XYZ file of C-alpha atoms in Angstrom:
618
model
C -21.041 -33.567 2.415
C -22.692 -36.924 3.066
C -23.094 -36.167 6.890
C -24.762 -32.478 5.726
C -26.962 -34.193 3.129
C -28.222 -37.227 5.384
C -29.024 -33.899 8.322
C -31.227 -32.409 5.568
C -32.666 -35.131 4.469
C -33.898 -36.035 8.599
C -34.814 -32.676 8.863
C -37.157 -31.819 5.610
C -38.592 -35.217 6.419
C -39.475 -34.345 9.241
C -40.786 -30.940 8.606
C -43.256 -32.479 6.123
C -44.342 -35.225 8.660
C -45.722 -32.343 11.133
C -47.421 -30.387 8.124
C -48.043 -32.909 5.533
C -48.084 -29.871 2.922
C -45.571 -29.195 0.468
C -45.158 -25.543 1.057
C -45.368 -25.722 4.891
C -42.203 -28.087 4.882
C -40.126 -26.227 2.386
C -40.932 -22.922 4.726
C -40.221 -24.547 7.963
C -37.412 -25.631 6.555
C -36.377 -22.517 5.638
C -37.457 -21.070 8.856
C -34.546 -23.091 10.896
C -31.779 -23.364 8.373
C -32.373 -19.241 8.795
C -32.196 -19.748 12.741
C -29.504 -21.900 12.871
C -27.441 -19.314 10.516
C -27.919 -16.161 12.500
C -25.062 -16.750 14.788
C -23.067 -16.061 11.209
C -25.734 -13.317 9.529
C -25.059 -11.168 12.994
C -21.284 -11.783 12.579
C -21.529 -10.767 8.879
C -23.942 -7.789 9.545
C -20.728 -6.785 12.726
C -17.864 -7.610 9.562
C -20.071 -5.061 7.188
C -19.791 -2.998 10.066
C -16.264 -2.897 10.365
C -15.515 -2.444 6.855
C -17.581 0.537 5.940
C -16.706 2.347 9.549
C -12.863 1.560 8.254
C -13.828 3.232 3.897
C -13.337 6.597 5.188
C -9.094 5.710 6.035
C -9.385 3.713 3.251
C -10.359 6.349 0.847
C -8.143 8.758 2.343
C -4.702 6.100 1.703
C -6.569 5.896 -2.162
C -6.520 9.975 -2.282
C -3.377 9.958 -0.986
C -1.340 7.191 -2.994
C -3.724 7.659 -6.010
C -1.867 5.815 -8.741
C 0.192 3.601 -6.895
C -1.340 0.160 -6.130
C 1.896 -1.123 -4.785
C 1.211 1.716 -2.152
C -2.364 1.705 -1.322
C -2.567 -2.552 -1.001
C 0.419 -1.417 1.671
C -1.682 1.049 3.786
C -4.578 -1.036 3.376
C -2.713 -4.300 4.709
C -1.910 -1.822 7.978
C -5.088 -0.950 8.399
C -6.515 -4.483 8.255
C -4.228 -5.373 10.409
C -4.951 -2.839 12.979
C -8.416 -3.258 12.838
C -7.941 -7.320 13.160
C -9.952 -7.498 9.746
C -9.347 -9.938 7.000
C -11.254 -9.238 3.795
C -10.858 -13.098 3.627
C -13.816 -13.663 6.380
C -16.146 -12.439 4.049
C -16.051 -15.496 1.909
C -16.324 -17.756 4.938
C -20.478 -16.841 4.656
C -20.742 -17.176 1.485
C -19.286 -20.986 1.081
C -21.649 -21.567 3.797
C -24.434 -20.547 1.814
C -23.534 -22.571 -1.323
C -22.995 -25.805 0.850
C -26.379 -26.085 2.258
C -27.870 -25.126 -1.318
C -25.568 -27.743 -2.593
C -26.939 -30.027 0.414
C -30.292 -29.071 -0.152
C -30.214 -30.020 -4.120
C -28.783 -33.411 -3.021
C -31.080 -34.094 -0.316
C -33.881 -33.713 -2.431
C -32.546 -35.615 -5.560
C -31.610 -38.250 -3.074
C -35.177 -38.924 -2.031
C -37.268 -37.311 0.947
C -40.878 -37.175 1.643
C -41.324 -34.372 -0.800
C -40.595 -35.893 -3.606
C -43.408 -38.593 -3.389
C -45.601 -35.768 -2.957
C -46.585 -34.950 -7.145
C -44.799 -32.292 -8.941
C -48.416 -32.357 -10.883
C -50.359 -31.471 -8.336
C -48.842 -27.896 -7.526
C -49.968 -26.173 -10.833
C -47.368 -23.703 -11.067
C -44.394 -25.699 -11.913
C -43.293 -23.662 -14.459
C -44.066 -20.814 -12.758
C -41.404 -21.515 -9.601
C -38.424 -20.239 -11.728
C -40.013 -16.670 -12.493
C -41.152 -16.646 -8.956
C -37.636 -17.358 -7.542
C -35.900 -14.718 -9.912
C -38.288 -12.388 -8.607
C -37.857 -12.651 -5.044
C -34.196 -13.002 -5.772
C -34.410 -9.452 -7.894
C -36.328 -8.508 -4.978
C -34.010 -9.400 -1.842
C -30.711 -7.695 -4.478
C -32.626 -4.609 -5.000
C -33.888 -3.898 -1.092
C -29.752 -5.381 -0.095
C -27.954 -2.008 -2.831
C -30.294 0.206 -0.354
C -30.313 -1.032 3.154
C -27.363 -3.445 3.707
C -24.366 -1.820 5.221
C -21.742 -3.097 2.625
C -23.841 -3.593 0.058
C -25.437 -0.106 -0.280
C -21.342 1.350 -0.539
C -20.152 -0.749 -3.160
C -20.213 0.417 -7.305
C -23.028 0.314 -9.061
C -21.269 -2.214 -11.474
C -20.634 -4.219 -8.074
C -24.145 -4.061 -7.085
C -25.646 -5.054 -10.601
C -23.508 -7.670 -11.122
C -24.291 -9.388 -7.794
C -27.839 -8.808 -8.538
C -27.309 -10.402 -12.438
C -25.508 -13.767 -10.613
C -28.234 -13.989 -8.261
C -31.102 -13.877 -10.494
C -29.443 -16.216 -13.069
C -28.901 -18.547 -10.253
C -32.461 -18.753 -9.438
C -33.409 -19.147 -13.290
C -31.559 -22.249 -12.938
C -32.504 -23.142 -9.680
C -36.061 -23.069 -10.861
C -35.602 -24.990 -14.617
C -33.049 -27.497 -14.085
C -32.956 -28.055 -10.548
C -35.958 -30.125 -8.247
C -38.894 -27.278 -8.326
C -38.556 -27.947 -4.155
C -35.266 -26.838 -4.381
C -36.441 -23.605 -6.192
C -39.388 -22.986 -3.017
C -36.801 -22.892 -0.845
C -34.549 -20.616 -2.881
C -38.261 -18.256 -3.161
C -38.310 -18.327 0.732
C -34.612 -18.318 1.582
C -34.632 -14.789 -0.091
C -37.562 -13.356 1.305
C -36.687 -14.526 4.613
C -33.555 -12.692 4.011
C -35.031 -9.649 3.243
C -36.566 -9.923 6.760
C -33.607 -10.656 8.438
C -31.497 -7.689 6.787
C -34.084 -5.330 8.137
C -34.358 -7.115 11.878
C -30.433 -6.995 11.733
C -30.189 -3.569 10.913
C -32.806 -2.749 14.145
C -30.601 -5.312 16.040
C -27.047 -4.040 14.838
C -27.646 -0.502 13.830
C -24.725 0.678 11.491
C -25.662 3.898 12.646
C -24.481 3.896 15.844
C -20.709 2.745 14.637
C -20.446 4.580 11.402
C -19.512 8.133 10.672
C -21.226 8.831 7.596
C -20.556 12.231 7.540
C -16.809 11.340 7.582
C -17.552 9.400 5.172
C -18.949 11.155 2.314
C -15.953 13.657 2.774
C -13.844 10.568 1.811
C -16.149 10.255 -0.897
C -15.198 13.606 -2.292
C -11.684 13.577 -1.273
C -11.288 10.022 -3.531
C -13.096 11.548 -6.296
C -10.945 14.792 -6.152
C -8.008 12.701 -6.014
C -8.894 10.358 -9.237
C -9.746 13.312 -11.429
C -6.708 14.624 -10.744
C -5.036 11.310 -11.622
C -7.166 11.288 -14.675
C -5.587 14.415 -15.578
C -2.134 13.821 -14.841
C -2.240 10.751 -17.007
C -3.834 12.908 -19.919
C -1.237 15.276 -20.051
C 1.454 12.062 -19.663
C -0.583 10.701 -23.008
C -0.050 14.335 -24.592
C 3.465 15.028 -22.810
C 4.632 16.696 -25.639
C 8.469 15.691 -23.984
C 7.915 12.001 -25.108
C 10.357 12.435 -27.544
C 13.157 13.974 -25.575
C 12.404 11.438 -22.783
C 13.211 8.618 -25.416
C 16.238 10.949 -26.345
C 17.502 11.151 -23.049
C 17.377 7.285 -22.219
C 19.073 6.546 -24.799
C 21.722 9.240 -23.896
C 22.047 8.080 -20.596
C 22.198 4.380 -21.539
C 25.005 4.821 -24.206
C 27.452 6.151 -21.525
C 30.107 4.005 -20.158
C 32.173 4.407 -17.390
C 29.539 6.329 -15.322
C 30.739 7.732 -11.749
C 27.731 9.029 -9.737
C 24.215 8.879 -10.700
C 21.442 12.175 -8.672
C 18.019 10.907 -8.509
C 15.268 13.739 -8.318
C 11.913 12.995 -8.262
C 10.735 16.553 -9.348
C 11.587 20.424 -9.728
C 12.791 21.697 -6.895
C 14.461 18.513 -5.403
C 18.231 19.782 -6.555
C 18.032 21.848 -3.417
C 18.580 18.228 -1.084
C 21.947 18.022 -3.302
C 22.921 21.127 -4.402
C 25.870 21.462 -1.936
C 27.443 18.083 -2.542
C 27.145 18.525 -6.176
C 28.498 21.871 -5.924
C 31.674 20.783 -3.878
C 32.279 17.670 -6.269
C 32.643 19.599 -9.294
C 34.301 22.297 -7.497
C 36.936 19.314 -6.549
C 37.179 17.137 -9.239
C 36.732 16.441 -12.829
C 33.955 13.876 -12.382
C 31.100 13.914 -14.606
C 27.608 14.343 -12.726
C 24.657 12.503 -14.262
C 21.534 13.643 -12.687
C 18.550 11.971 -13.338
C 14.584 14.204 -13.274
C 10.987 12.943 -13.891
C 10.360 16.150 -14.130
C 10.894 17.777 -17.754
C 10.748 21.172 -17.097
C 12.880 20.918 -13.689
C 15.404 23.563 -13.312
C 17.827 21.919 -13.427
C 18.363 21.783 -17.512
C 19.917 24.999 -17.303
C 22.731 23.918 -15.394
C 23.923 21.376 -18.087
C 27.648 21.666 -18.088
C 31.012 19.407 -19.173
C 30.803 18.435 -15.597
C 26.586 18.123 -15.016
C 24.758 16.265 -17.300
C 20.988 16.184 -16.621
C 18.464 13.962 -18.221
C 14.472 14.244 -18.316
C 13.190 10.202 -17.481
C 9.444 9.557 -16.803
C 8.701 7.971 -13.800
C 7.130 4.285 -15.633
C 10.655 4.257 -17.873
C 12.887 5.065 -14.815
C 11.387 1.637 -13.397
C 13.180 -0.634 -16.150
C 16.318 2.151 -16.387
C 17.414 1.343 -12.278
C 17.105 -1.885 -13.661
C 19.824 -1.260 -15.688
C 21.665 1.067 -14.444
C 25.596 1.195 -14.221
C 27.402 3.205 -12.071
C 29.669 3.138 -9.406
C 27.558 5.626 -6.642
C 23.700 6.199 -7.142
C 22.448 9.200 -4.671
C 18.480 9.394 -4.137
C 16.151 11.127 -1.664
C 13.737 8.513 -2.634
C 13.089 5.927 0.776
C 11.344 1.993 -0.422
C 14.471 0.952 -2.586
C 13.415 -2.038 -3.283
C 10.326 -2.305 -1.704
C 8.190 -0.759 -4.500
C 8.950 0.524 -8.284
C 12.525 1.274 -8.020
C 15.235 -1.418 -7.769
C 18.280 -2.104 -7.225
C 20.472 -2.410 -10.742
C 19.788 -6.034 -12.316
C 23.220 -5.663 -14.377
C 25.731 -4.583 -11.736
C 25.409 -5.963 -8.444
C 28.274 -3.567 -6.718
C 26.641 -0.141 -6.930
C 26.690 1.923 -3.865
C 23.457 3.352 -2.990
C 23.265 6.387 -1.262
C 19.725 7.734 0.704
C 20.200 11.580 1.270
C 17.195 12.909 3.567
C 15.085 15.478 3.024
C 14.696 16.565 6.101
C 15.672 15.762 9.395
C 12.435 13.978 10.612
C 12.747 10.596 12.043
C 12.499 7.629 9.838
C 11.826 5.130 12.150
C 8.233 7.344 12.457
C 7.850 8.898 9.135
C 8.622 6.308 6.591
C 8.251 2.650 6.224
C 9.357 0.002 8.435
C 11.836 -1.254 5.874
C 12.132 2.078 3.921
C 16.077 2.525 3.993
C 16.791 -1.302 4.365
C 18.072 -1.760 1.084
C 20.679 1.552 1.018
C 24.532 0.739 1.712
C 25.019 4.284 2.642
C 22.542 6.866 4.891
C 23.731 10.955 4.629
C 22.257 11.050 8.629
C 21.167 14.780 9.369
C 21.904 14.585 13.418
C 22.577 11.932 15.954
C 18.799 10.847 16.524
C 18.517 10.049 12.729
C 22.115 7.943 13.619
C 20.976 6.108 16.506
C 17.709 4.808 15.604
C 19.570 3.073 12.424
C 21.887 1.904 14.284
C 19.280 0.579 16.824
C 17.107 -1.019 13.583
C 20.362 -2.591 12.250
C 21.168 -4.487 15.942
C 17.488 -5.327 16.953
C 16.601 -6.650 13.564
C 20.119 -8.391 13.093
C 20.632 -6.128 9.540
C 23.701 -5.853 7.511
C 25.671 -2.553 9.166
C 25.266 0.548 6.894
C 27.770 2.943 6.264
C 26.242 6.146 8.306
C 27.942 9.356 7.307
C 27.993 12.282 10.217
C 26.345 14.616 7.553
C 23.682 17.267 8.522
C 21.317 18.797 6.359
C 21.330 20.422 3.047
C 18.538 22.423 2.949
C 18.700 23.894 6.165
C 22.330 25.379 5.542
C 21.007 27.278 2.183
C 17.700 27.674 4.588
C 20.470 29.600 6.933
C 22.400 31.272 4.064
C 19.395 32.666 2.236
C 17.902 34.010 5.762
C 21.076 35.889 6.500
C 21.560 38.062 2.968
C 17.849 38.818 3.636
C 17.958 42.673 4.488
C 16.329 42.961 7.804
C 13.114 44.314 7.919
C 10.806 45.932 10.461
C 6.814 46.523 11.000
C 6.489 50.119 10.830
C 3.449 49.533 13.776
C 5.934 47.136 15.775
C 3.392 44.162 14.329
C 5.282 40.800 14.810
C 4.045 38.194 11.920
C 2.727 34.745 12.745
C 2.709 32.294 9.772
C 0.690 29.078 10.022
C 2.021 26.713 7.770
C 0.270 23.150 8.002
C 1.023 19.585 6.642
C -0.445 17.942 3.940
C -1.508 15.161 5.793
C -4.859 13.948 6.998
C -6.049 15.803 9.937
C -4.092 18.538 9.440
C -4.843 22.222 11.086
C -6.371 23.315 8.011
C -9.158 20.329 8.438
C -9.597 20.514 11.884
C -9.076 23.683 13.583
C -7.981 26.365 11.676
C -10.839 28.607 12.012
C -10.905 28.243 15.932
C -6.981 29.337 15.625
C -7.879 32.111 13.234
C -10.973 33.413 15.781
C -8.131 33.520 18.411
C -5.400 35.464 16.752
C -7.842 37.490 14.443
C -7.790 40.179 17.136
C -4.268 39.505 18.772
C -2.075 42.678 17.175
C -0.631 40.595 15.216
C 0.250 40.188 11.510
C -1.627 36.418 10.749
C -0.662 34.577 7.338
C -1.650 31.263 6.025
C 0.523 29.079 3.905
C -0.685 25.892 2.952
C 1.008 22.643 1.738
C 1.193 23.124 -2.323
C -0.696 20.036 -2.431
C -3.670 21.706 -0.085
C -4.048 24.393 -2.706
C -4.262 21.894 -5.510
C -6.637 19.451 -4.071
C -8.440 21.716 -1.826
C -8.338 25.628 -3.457
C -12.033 25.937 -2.735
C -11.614 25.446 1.342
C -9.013 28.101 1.050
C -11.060 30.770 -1.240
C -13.696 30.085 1.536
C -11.249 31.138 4.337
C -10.495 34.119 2.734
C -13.708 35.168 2.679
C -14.481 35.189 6.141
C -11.188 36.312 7.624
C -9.877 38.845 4.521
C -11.416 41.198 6.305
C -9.523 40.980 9.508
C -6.497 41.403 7.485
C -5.226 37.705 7.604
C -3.714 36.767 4.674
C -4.539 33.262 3.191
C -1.255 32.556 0.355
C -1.413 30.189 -2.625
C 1.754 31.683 -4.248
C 4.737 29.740 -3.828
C 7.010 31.295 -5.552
C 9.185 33.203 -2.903
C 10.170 32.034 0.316
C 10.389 35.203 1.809
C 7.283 34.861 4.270
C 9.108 31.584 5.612
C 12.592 33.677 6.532
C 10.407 36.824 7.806
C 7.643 35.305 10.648
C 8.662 35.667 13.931
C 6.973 32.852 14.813
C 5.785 29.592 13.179
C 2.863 27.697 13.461
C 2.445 24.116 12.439
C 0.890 20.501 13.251
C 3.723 17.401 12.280
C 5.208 19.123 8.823
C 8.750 19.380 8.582
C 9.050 23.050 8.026
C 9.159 22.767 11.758
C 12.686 22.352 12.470
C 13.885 23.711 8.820
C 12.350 26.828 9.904
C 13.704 26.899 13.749
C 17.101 26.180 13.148
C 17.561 28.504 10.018
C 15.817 31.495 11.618
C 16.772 30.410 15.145
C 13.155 31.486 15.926
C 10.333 29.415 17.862
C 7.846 27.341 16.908
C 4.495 26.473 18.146
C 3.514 23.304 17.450
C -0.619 21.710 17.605
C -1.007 17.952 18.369
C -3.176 17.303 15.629
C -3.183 13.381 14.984
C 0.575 12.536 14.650
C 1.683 11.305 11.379
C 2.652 7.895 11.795
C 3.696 5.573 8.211
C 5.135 2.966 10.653
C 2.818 1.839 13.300
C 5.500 0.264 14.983
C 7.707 2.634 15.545
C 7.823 1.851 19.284
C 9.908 -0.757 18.618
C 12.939 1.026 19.099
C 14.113 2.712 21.989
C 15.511 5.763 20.151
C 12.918 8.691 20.643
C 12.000 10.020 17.471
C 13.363 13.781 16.550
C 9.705 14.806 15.791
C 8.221 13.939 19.642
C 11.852 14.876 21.561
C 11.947 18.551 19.942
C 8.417 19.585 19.806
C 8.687 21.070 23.150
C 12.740 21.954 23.007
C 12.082 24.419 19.936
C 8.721 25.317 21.235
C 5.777 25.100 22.738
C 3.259 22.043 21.742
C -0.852 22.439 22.491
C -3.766 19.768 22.238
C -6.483 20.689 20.208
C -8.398 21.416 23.039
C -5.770 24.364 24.630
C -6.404 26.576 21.505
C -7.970 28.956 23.490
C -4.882 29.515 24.985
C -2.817 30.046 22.070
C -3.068 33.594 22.260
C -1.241 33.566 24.961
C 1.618 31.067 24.034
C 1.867 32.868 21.439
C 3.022 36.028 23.214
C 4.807 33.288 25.828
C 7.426 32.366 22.317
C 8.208 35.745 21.306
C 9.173 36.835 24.384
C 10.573 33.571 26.467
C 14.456 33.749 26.956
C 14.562 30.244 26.551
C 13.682 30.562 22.847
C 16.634 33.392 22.444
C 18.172 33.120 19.403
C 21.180 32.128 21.051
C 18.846 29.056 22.826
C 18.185 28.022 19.438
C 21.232 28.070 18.099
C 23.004 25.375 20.999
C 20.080 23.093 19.847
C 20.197 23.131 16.239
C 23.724 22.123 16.799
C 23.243 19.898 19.550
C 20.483 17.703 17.104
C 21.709 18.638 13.580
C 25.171 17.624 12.473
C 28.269 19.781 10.344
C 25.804 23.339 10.592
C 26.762 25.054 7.568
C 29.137 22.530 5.919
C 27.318 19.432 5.010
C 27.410 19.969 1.562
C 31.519 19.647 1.973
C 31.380 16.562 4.279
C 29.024 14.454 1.438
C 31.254 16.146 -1.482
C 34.121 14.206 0.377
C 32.650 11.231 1.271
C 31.530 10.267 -2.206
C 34.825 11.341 -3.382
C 36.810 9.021 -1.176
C 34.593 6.647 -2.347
C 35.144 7.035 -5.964
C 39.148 6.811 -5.109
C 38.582 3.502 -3.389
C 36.387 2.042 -5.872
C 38.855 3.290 -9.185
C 41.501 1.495 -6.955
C 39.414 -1.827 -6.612
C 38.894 -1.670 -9.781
């Protein structure tokens, strides 16, 4: 600080000794403190940049993980670290700034040529702190409208900063050396200048998509009121008291077996054969744990199946303390986030049983299924790329059971008791069924699909993600508006299946209905490259191919975004290609997809074994 101070001091000095005013010299001074800074204001201005042209994916991972902090700082680290941004840098300009204020306050109260020149003399003494507060108002106000960050940030964000700064230069002005408040009067003037030559310079226009932007906006605001009402109805859950009921329930049994995990309604389906098969087998008692109180599942209750209703914020501190031998979830992040692994008994066996049979390795976390000692694995790519993880990464060695895939054996079942059916006019039904994720076909190009088939002689229908309808109902009410007419059919009822089992021919982007559909209908799919959805950026770390790229063009055809004029045509190319007979289909569902039509028996008698080894240990 001495080395700064002793600079100034040279450098007002001699500022006043070419001018011999008192003005002059504080505004030359001024003038180069400002040039010697730019360097840093043009690397600030570039940072500003970088930040706002990153808010649109940064509002999208707050839509998308509204609620969960643990989640968003997660995606937001990724990002950061893609970008090569660190929200740290934008302190680095600010401790400048309050080092050369604290150098200039020293330098003067130290003694320069200014401060023989008499205070007296300048008449408007007391007037200097109004003056500064002013120009400091002045340079906050102009900064909430013009400068890049700035102008994005909460109003409570911009007032505040504007409060600080015109405090600062009450004091600066009354308690400080009245030179010290001139310079403060010019510093922020000059920066007013220097915002708007910086903007000419650096213009945010030509790096920001501000149209992308304000769609963020909306999606982020859509997303928090329906937080906001979500937490209402958790406030007026009027199944508090059977929540409270069931914990205690569940906590006063001893001797517990097997513990389901199911997030919501509708999950029982990822389970449903293993449970099934247990209690077919055994006498064991099945405690299955839903944050969902009205799930299904309640009307199972039996001797044998004991269900219990647990709120997602108590089910944090009940894994804590939960006691069983075997705990099965088709939750990934054990560990990682909310859920952990039991505090009280170190020896439980957790169990991750998938979905679906995406890849992990692409479609979850980097460390997402680190924490399991057991992985159902629906098919030998799901096998392999844990395996691969486990050796390259020098991880303990899971158990990996051979087991397949739930949901597309009742997928199977329920598609064969359907009676078959036939288009009296020989029509053969397309169904476009997008993912919920950002850049889906339903945000970017599902009217340019829709112009193509419109006229094809073919029966269109729409089926969005649930979640589309509920965040987005309006985009869909729009589409059927302009395309009812052409007798597409836009769905936002969810309650049968039935349009799944009876297209003869799916459409989709990266959702998972992909394969569930192909290899339970043994029918094609035709896939559009929208942005691929990628939770781990560095998947490419392994070897192992993931599931998702290999098959897109075994069980179909896939098309860019800019082939959709063609799709008309490979459209016609997938109902009628030999090499998507059903009988095509069928060798690759069970060349990728393990135990077709029996997994439910080969978990049933895995966990079982289990529960025979562990009584024995015991």
């Amino acid at each position: 600080m001495n080395v700064i101070v002793d600079a100034l001091i040279w450098l007002i000095n001699i500022c006043y000794a070419v001018c011999n005013n008192y003005w002059i010299a504080i505004f030359i001074f001024t003038v180069i403190t400002k040039i010697i800074l730019l360097p840093l204001s043009a690397w600030v201005q570039k940072n500003s940049i970088k930040m706002v042209r990153m808010q649109p994916e940064i509002n999208h991972i707050k839509a998308a993980y509204c609620g969960s902090s643990d989640m968003i700082s997660e995606e937001q680290y990724k990002l950061f670290k893609k970008e090569k941004y660190s929200p740290f840098a934008d302190l680095i300009p600010l401790f400048v700034q309050l080092a050369l204020l604290m150098g200039v306050v020293e330098a003067i109260k130290r003694g320069t040529e200014l401060t023989a020149v008499p205070i007296e003399t300048l008449g408007i003494t007391l007037a200097i702190p109004v003056i500064a507060a002013l120009s400091a108002f002045l340079m906050c106000y102009i900064q909430n409208r013009i400068n890049v960050l700035q102008s994005e940030q909460g109003a409570l964000n911009r007032y505040s900063t504007m409060i600080i700064s015109v405090g600062l230069s009450l004091y600066l002005g009354f308690f400080v050396s009245v030179g010290v408040g001139i310079y403060w009067t010019y510093s922020n003037i000059l920066s007013i200048l220097q915002l708007v030559l910086l903007n000419i310079w650096i213009n945010p226009k030509k790096y920001i998509d501000y149209e992308a932007l304000e769609a963020s906006k909306e999606e982020l605001r859509q997303a928090k009121q329906f937080m906001t009402s979500k937490k209402k109805e958790a406030h007026n859950n009027p199944y508090r008291k059977k929540e409270k009921e069931d914990y205690r329930r569940f906590l006063s049994v001893s001797g517990k077996k097997i513990v389901f995990y199911s997030e919501k309604n509708g999950f029982y389906k990822y389970y449903k054969d293993i449970i099934e098969e247990i209690i077919r087998r055994t006498n064991i008692v099945i405690h299955y744990i839903t944050s969902d109180p009205e799930d299904d599942v309640f009307a199972l209750e039996s001797t044998q199946f004991k269900p219990y209703y647990i709120g997602e914020n108590r089910l944090i501190v009940l894994m804590m303390k939960m006691e069983t031998d075997i705990m099965a979830m088709t939750t990934p992040d054990l560990e990682n986030f909310q859920l952990k692994r039991s505090y009280v008994k170190k020896n439980i066996e957790y169990i991750y049983v998938p979905h679906d049979v995406n890849s992990s390795n692409l479609t979850f976390h980097k460390n997402a299924l680190d924490h399991f000692d057991t992985i159902f694995a629906s098919g030998p790519k799901n096998k392999a790329e844990i395996q691969e993880r486990e050796q390259k990464f020098k991880l303990p060695e899971k158990n990996i059971v051979e087991w397949g895939s739930g949901v597309i054996d009742n997928m199977t079942k329920a598609y064969a008791e359907l009676p078959a059916e036939h288009d009296s006019a020989g029509k053969k039904t397309v169904l476009i069924a997008p993912s919920w994720q950002k850049d889906n076909i339903l945000d970017s190009c599902i009217e340019q699909i829709l112009d193509e088939l419109k006229d094809s002689g073919h029966k269109v229908i729409v089926r969005p993600h649930p979640q589309y309808v509920r965040h987005f109902e309006s985009r869909l009410d729009e589409l059927e508006q302009k395309y009812g007419k052409d007798g597409i059919d836009i769905q936002k009822d969810f309650s049968s299946n039935s349009t799944v089992y009876t297209a003869d021919l799916l459409v989709t982007d990266w959702s998972s209905i992909a394969y569930e559909y192909a290899f339970s209908t043994l029918k094609p799919v035709l896939f559009i490259n929208t942005p691929m959805k990628i939770v781990n950026p560095d998947y490419k770390e392994l070897d192992t191919v993931p599931i998702d790229i290999e098959l897109r063009n075994k069980v179909g055809i896939s098309l860019e975004e800019t082939e959709l004029d063609q799709i008309r045509m490979t459209v016609d190319k997938l109902l009628n290609d030999n090499r998507f007979s059903k009988e095509s289909m069928e060798h690759m569902r069970d060349t990728y997809i393990y135990n077709v039509g029996s997994s439910g028996k080969v978990g049933a008698k895995y966990i079982i074994q289990r529960l025979v080894e562990i009584s024995e240990h015991k």
